[in-house]
PDB file of C-alpha atoms in Angstrom:
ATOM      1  CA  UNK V 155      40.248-106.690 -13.778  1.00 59.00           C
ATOM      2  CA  UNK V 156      40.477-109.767 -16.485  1.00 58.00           C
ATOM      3  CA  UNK V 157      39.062-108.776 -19.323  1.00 56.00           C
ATOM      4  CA  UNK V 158      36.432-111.513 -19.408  1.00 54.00           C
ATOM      5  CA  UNK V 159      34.932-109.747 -16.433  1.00 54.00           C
ATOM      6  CA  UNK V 160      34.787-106.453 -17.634  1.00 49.00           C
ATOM      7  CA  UNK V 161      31.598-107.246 -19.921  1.00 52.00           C
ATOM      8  CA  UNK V 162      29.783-107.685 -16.929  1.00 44.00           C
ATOM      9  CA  UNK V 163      31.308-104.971 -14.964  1.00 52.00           C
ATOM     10  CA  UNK V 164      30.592-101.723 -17.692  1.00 58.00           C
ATOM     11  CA  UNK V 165      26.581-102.937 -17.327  1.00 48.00           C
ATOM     12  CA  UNK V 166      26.782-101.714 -14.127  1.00 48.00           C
ATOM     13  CA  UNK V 167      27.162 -98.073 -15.246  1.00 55.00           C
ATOM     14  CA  UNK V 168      27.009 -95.524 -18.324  1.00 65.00           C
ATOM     15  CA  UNK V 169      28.869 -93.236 -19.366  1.00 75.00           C
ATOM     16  CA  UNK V 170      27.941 -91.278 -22.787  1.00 90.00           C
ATOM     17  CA  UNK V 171      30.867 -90.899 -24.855  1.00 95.00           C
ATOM     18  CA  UNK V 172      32.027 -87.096 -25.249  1.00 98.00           C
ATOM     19  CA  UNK V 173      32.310 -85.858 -28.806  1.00 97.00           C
ATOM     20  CA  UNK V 174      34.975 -82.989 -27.562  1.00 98.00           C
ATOM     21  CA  UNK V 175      36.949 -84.795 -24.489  1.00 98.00           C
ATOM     22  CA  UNK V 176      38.781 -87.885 -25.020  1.00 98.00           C
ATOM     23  CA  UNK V 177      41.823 -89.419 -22.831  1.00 98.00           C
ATOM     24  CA  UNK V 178      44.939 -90.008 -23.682  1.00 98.00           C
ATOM     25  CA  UNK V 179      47.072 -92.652 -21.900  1.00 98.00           C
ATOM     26  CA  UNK V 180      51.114 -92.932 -23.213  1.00 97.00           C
ATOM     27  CA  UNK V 181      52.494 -95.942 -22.358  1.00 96.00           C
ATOM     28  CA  UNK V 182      55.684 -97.455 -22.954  1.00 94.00           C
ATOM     29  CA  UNK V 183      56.405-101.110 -21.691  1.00 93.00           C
ATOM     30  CA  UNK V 184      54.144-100.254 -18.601  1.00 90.00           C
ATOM     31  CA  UNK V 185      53.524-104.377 -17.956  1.00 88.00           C
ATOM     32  CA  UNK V 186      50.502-105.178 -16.125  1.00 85.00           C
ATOM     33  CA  UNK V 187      49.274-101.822 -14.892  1.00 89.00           C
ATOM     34  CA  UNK V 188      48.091-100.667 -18.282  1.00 94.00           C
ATOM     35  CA  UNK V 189      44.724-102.923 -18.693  1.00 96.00           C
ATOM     36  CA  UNK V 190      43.744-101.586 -15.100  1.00 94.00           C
ATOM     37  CA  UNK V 191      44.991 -98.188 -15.948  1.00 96.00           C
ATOM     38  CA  UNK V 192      42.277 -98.232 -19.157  1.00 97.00           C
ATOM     39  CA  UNK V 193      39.075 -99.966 -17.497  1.00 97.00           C
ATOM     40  CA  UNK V 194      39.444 -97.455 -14.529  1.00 97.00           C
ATOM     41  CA  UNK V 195      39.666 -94.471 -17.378  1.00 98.00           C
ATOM     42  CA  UNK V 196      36.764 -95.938 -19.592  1.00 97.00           C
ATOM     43  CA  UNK V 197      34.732 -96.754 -16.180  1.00 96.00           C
ATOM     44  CA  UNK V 198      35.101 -92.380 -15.481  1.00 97.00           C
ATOM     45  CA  UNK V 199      34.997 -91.246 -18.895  1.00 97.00           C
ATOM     46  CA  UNK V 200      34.738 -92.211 -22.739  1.00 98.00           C
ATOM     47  CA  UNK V 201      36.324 -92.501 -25.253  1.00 98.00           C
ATOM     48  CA  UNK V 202      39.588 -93.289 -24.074  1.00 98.00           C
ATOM     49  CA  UNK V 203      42.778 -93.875 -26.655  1.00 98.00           C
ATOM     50  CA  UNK V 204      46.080 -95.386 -25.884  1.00 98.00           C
ATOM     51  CA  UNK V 205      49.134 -94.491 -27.531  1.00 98.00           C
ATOM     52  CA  UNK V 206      51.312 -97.325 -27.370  1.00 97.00           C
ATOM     53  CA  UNK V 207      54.780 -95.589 -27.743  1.00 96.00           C
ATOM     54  CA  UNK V 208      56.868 -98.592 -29.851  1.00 94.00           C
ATOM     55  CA  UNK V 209      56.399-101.243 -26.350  1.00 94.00           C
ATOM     56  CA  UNK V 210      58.607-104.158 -26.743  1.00 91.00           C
ATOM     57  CA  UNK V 211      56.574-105.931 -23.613  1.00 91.00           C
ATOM     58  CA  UNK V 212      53.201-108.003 -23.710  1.00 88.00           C
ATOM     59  CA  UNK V 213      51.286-105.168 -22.220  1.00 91.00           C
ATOM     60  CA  UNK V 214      48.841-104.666 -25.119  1.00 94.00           C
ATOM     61  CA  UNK V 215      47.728-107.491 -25.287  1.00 95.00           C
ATOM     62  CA  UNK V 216      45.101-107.774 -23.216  1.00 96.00           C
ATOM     63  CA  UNK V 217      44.073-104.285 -23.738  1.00 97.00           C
ATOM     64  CA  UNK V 218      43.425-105.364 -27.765  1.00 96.00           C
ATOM     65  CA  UNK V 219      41.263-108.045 -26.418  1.00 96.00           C
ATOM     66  CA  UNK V 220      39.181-105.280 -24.372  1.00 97.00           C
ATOM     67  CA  UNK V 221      39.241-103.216 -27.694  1.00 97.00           C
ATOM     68  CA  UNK V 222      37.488-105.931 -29.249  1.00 96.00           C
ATOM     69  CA  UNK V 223      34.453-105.447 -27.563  1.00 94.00           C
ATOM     70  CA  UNK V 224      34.930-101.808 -26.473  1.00 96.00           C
ATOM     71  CA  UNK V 225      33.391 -99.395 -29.216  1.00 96.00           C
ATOM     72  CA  UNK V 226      35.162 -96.166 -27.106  1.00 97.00           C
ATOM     73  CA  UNK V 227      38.384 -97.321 -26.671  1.00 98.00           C
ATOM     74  CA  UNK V 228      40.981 -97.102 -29.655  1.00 98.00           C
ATOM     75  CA  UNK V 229      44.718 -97.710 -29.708  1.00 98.00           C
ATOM     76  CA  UNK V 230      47.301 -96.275 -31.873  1.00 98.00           C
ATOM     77  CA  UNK V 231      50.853 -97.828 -32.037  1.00 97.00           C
ATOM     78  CA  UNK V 232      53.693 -95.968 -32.735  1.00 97.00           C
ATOM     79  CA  UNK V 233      56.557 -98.373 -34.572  1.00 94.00           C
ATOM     80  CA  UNK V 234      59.547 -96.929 -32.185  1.00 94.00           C
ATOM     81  CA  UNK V 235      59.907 -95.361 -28.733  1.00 93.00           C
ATOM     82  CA  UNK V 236      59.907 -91.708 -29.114  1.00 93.00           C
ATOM     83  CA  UNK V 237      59.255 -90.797 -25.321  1.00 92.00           C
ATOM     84  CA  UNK V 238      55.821 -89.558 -24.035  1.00 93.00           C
ATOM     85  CA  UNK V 239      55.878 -86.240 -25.708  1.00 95.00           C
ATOM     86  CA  UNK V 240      56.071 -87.663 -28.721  1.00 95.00           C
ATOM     87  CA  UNK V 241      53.082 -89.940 -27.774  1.00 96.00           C
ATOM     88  CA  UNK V 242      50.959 -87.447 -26.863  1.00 97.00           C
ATOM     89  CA  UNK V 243      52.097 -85.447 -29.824  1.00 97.00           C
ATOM     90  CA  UNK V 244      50.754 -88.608 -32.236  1.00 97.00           C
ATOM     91  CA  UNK V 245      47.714 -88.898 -30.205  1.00 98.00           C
ATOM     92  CA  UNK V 246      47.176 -85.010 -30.131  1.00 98.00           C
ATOM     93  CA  UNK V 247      47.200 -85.183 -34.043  1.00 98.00           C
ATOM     94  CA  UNK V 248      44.722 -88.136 -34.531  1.00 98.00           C
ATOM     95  CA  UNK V 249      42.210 -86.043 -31.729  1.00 98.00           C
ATOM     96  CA  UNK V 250      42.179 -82.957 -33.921  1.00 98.00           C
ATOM     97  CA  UNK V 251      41.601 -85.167 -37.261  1.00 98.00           C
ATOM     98  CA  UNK V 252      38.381 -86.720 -35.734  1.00 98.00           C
ATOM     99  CA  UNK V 253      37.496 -83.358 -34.437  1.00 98.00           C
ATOM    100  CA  UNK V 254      37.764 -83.518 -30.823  1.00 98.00           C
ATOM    101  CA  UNK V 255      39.181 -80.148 -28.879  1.00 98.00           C
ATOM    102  CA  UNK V 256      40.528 -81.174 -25.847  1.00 98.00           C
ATOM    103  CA  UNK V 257      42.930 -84.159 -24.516  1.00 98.00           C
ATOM    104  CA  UNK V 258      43.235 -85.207 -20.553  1.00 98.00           C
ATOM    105  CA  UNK V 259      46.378 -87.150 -19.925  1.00 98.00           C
ATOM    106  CA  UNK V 260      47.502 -90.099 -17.601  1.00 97.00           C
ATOM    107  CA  UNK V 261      50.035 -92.241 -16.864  1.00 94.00           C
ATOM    108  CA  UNK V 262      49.464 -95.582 -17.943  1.00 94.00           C
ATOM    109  CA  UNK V 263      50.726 -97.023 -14.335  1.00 90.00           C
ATOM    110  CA  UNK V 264      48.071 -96.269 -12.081  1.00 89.00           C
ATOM    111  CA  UNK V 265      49.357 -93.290 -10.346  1.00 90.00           C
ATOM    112  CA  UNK V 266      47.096 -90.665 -11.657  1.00 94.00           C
ATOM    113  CA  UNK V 267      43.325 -90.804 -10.182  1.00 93.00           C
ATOM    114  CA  UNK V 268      41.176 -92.042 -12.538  1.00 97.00           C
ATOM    115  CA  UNK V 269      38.120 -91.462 -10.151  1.00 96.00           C
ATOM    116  CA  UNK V 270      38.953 -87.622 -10.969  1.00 97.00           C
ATOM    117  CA  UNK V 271      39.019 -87.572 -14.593  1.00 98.00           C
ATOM    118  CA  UNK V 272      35.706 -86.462 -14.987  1.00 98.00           C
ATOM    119  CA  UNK V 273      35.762 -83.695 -12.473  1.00 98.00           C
ATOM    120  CA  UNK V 274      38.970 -82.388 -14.385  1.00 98.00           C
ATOM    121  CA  UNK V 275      36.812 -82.595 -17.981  1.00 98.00           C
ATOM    122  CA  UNK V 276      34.051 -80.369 -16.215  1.00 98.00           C
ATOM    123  CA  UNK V 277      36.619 -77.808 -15.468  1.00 98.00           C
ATOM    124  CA  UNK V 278      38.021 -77.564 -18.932  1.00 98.00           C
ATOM    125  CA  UNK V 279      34.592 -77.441 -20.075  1.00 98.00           C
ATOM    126  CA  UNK V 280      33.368 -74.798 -18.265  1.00 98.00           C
ATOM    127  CA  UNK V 281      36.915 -73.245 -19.434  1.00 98.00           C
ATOM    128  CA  UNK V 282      37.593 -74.156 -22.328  1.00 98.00           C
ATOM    129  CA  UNK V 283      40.341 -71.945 -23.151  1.00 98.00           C
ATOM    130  CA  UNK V 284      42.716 -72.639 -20.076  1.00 98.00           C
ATOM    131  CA  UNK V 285      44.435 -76.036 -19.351  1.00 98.00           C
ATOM    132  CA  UNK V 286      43.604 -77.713 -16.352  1.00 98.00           C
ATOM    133  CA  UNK V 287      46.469 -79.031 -14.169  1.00 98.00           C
ATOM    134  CA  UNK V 288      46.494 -81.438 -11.716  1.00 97.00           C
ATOM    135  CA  UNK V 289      48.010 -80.454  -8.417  1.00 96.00           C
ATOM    136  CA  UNK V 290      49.980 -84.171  -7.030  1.00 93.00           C
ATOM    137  CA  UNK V 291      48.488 -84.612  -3.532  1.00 90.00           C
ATOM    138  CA  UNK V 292      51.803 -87.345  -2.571  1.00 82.00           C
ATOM    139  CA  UNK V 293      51.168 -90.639   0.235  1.00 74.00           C
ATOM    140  CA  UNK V 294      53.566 -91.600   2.503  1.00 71.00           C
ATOM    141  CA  UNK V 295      55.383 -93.852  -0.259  1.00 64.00           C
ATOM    142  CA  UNK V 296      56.500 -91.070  -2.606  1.00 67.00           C
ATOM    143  CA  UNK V 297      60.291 -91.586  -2.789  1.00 63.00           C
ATOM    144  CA  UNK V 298      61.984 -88.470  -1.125  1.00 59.00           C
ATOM    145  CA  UNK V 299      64.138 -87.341  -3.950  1.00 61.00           C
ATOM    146  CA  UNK V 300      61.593 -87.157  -6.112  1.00 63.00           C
ATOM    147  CA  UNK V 301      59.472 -84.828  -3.668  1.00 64.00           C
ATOM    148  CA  UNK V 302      62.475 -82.408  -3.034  1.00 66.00           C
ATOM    149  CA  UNK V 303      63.495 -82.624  -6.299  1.00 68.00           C
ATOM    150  CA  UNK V 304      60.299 -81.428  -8.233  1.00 78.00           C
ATOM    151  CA  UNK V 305      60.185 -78.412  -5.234  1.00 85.00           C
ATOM    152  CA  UNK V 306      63.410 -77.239  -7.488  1.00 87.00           C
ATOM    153  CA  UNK V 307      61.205 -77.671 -10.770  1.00 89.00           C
ATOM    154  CA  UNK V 308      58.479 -75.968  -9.593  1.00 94.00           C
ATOM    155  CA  UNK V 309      60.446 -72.411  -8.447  1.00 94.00           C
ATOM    156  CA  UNK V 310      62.185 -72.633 -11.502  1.00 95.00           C
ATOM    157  CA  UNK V 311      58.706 -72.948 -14.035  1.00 95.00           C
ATOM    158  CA  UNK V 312      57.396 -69.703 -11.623  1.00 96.00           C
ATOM    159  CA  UNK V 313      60.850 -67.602 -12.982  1.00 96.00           C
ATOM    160  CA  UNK V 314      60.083 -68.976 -16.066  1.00 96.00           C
ATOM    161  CA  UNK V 315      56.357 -67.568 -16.250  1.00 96.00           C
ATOM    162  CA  UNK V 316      57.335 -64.796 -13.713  1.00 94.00           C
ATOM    163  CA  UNK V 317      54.216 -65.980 -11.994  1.00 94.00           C
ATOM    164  CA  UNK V 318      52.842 -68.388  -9.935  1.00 95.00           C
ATOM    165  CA  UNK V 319      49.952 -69.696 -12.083  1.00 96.00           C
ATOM    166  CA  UNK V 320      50.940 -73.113 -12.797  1.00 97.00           C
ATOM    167  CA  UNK V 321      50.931 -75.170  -9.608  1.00 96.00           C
ATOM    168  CA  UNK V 322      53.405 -77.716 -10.514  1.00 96.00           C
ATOM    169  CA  UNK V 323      54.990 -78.222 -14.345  1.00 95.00           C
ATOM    170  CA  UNK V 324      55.779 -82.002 -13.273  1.00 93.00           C
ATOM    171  CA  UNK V 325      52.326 -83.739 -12.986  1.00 94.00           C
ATOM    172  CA  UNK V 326      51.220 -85.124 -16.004  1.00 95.00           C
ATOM    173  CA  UNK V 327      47.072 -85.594 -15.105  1.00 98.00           C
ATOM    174  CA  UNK V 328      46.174 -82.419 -17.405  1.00 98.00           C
ATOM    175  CA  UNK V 329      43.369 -81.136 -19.748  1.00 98.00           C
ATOM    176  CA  UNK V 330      45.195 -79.798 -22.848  1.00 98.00           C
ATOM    177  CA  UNK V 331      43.139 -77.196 -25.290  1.00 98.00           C
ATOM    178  CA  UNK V 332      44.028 -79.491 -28.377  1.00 98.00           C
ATOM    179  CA  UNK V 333      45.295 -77.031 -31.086  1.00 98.00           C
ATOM    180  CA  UNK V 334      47.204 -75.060 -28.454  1.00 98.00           C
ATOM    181  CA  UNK V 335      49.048 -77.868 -27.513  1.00 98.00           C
ATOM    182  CA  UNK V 336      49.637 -78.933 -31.174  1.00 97.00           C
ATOM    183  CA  UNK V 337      51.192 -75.494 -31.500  1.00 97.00           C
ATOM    184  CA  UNK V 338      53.211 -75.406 -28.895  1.00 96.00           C
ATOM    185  CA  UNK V 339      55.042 -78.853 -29.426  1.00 95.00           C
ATOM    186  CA  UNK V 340      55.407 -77.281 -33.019  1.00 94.00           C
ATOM    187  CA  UNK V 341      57.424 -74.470 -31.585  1.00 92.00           C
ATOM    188  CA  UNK V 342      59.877 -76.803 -30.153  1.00 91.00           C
ATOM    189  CA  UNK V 343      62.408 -79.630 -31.478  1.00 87.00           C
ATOM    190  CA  UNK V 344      62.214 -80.892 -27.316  1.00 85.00           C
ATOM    191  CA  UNK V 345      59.364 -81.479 -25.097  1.00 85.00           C
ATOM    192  CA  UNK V 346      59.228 -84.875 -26.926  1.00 88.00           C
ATOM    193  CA  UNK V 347      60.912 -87.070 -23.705  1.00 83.00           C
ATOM    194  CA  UNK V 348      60.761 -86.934 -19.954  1.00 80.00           C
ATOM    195  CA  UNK V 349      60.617 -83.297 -20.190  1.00 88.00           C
ATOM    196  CA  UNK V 350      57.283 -83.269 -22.032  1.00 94.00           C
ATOM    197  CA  UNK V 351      55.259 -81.918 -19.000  1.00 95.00           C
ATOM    198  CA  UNK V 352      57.657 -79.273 -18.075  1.00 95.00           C
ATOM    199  CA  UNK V 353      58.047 -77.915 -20.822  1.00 95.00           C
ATOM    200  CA  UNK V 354      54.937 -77.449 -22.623  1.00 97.00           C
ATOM    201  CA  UNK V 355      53.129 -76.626 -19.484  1.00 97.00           C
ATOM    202  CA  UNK V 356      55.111 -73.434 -20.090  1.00 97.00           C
ATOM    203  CA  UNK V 357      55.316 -72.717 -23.367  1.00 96.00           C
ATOM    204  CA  UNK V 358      51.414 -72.799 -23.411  1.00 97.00           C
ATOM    205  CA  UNK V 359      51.648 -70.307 -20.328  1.00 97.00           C
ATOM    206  CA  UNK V 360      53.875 -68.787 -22.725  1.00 96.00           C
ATOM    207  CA  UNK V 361      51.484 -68.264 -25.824  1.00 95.00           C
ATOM    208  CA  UNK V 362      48.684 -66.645 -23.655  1.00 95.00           C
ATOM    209  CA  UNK V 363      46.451 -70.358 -22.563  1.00 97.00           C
ATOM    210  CA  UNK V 364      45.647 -69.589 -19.157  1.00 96.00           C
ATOM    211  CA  UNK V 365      45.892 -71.906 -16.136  1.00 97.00           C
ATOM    212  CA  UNK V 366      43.372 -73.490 -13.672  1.00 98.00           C
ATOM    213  CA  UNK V 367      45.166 -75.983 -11.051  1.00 98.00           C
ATOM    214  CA  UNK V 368      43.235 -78.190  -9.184  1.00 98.00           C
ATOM    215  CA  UNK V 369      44.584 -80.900  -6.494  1.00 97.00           C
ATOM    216  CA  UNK V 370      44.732 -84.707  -7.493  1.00 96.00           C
ATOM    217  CA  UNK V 371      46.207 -87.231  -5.563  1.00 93.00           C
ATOM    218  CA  UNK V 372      49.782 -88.912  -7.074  1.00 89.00           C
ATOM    219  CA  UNK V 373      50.873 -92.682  -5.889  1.00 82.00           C
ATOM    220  CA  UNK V 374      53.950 -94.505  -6.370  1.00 73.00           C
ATOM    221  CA  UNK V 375      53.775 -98.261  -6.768  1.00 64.00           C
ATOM    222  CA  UNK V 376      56.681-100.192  -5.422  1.00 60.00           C
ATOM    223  CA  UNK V 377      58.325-103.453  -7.905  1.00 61.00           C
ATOM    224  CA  UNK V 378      56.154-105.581  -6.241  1.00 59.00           C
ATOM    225  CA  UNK V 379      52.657-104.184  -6.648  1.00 57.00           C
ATOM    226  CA  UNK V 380      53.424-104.174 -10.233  1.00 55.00           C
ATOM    227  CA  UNK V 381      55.000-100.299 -10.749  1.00 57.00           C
ATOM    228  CA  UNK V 382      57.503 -99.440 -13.291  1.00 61.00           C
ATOM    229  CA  UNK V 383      59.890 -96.394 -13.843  1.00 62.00           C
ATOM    230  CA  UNK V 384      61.738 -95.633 -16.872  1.00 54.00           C
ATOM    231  CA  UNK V 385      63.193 -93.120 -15.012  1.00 60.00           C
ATOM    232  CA  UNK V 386      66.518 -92.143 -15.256  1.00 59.00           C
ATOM    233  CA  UNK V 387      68.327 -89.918 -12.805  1.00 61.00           C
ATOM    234  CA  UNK V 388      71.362 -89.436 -14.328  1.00 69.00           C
ATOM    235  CA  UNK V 389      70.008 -89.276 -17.848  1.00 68.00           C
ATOM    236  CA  UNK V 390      66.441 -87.009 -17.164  1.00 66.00           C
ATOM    237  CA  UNK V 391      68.092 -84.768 -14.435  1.00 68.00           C
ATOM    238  CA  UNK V 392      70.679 -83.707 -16.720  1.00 78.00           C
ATOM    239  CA  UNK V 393      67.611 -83.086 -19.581  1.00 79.00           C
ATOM    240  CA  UNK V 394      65.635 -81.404 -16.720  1.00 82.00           C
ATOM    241  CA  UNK V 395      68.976 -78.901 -16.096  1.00 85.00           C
ATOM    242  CA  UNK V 396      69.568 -78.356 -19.931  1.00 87.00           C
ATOM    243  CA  UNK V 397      65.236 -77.691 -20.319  1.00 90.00           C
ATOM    244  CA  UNK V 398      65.709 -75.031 -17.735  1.00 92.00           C
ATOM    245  CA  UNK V 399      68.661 -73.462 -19.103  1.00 93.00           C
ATOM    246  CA  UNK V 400      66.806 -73.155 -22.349  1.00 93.00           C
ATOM    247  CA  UNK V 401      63.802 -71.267 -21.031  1.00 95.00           C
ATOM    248  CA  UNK V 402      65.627 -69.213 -18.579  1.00 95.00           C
ATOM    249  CA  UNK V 403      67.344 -68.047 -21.615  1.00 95.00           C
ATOM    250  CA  UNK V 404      64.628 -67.620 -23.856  1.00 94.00           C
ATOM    251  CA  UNK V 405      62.735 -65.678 -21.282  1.00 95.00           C
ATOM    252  CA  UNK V 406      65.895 -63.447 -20.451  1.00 94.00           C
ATOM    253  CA  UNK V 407      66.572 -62.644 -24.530  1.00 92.00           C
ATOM    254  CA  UNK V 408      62.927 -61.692 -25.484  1.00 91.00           C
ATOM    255  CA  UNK V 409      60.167 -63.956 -23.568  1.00 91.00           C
ATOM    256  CA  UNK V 410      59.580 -61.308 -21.157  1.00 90.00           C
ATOM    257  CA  UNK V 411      58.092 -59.008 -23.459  1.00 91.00           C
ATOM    258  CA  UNK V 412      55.692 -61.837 -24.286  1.00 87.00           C
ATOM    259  CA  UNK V 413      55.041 -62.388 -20.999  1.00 90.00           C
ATOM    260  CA  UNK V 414      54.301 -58.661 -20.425  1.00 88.00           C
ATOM    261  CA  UNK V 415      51.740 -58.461 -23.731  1.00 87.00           C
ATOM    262  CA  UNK V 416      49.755 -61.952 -21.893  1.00 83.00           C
ATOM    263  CA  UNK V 417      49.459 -60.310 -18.740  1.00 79.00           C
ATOM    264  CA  UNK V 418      48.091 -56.841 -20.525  1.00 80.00           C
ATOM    265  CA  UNK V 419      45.568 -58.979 -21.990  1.00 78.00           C
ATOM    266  CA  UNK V 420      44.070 -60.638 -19.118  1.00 70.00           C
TER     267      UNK V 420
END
């Protein structure tokens, strides 16, 4: 939606701005998608912040235009790229300063349901000690090898947990208990890149923050209707492999009696 016409369109319904739950939406160089992405997140919930992770492209610009006039939406920039962990880890920082206590995450592309966000904020607060992951309910246009692939991902975050509590360590449309999350990207030098999601998903398993998983449907936009991939196979596959190899390890030396002491207390 242009931004001259989304004056008009926000009359049309109210949402009071939360004081405890704020989105966060990571982009990098995310083109087009990105104003979209931020009226449909400000249309189910407010406020909404943007981290804009050192973008070289002209993708903020019409989101600083919508700032202008939007009290509830803010935008940080970040000077260089540092991948979406690092993002969130900026915007995770600034939420805790102004006193909120929880973060929901999105994509900044479109493929995570904005229309859900606010069913996904209820959930975290009527629980507000657990993180709240979204389950990826996949159309017909989700590229194969990224469906069989993340099966893979998903076995290996249950050995890692020695459970089957989180759903799936991939998608990114969460509810984060803010200091938790702090912590936990503390604990680690990783978790900063494409392994983000994987990872802290289960190093806050790890540190006792139970999990609630509920579905949310995923799409992938093709080139044409405007989607864009920083993907990497060769490059994030081989960070996937060496993520794994790090927790398997950690859980194998002395996790598991961590794991054991969490369980105890639930």
């Amino acid at each position: 939606m242009a931004v001259g016409a989304w004056s008009f369109y926000k009359k049309s319904f109210s949402v009071p701005p939360s004081s405890t739950h704020l989105v966060l939406i990571p982009t990098y160089n995310t083109g087009a998608r990105l104003l979209a992405t931020v009226q449909a997140a400000l249309a189910a919930w407010q406020p909404v912040w943007v981290i804009v992770d050192g973008s070289t492209d002209d993708s903020l610009a019409p989101v600083r235009l919508l700032a202008a006039s939007e009290p509830h939406l803010r935008i940080i920039v970040r000077p260089r790229n540092g991948g979406k962990g690092a993002a969130v880890a900026t915007g995770v920082d600034a939420a805790l300063a102004a006193g909120f206590t929880h973060v929901l995450t999105m994509d900044a592309d479109g493929q995570h349901p904005a229309d859900h966000i606010a069913s996904f904020m209820a959930a975290s607060q009527a629980n507000p000690a657990a993180m709240i992951l979204g389950v990826p309910l996949f159309g017909p246009e989700v590229p194969l090898e990224r469906l069989h692939g993340r099966k893979l991902s998903v076995g290996l975050a249950h050995f890692e947990i020695l459970s089957r509590a989180i759903g799936d360590p991939l998608f990114g449309f969460r509810v984060y208990p803010a200091a938790p999350l702090r912590r936990a990207l503390a604990s680690t030098r990783a978790a900063r890149g494409f392994d983000f999601d994987p990872e802290i998903v289960v190093r806050l398993f790890w540190a006792g923050v139970p999990a609630v998983n509920l579905p949310a449907p995923c799409r992938y936009f093709t080139k044409a209707e405007g989607g864009v991939s920083h993907f990497n196979y060769l490059r994030d596959n081989a960070k996937l492999v060496w993520l794994h190899t790090r927790l398997i390890t950690q859980l194998l030396l002395w996790r598991w009696v961590q794991l054991r002491r969490v369980r105890r207390s639930r």
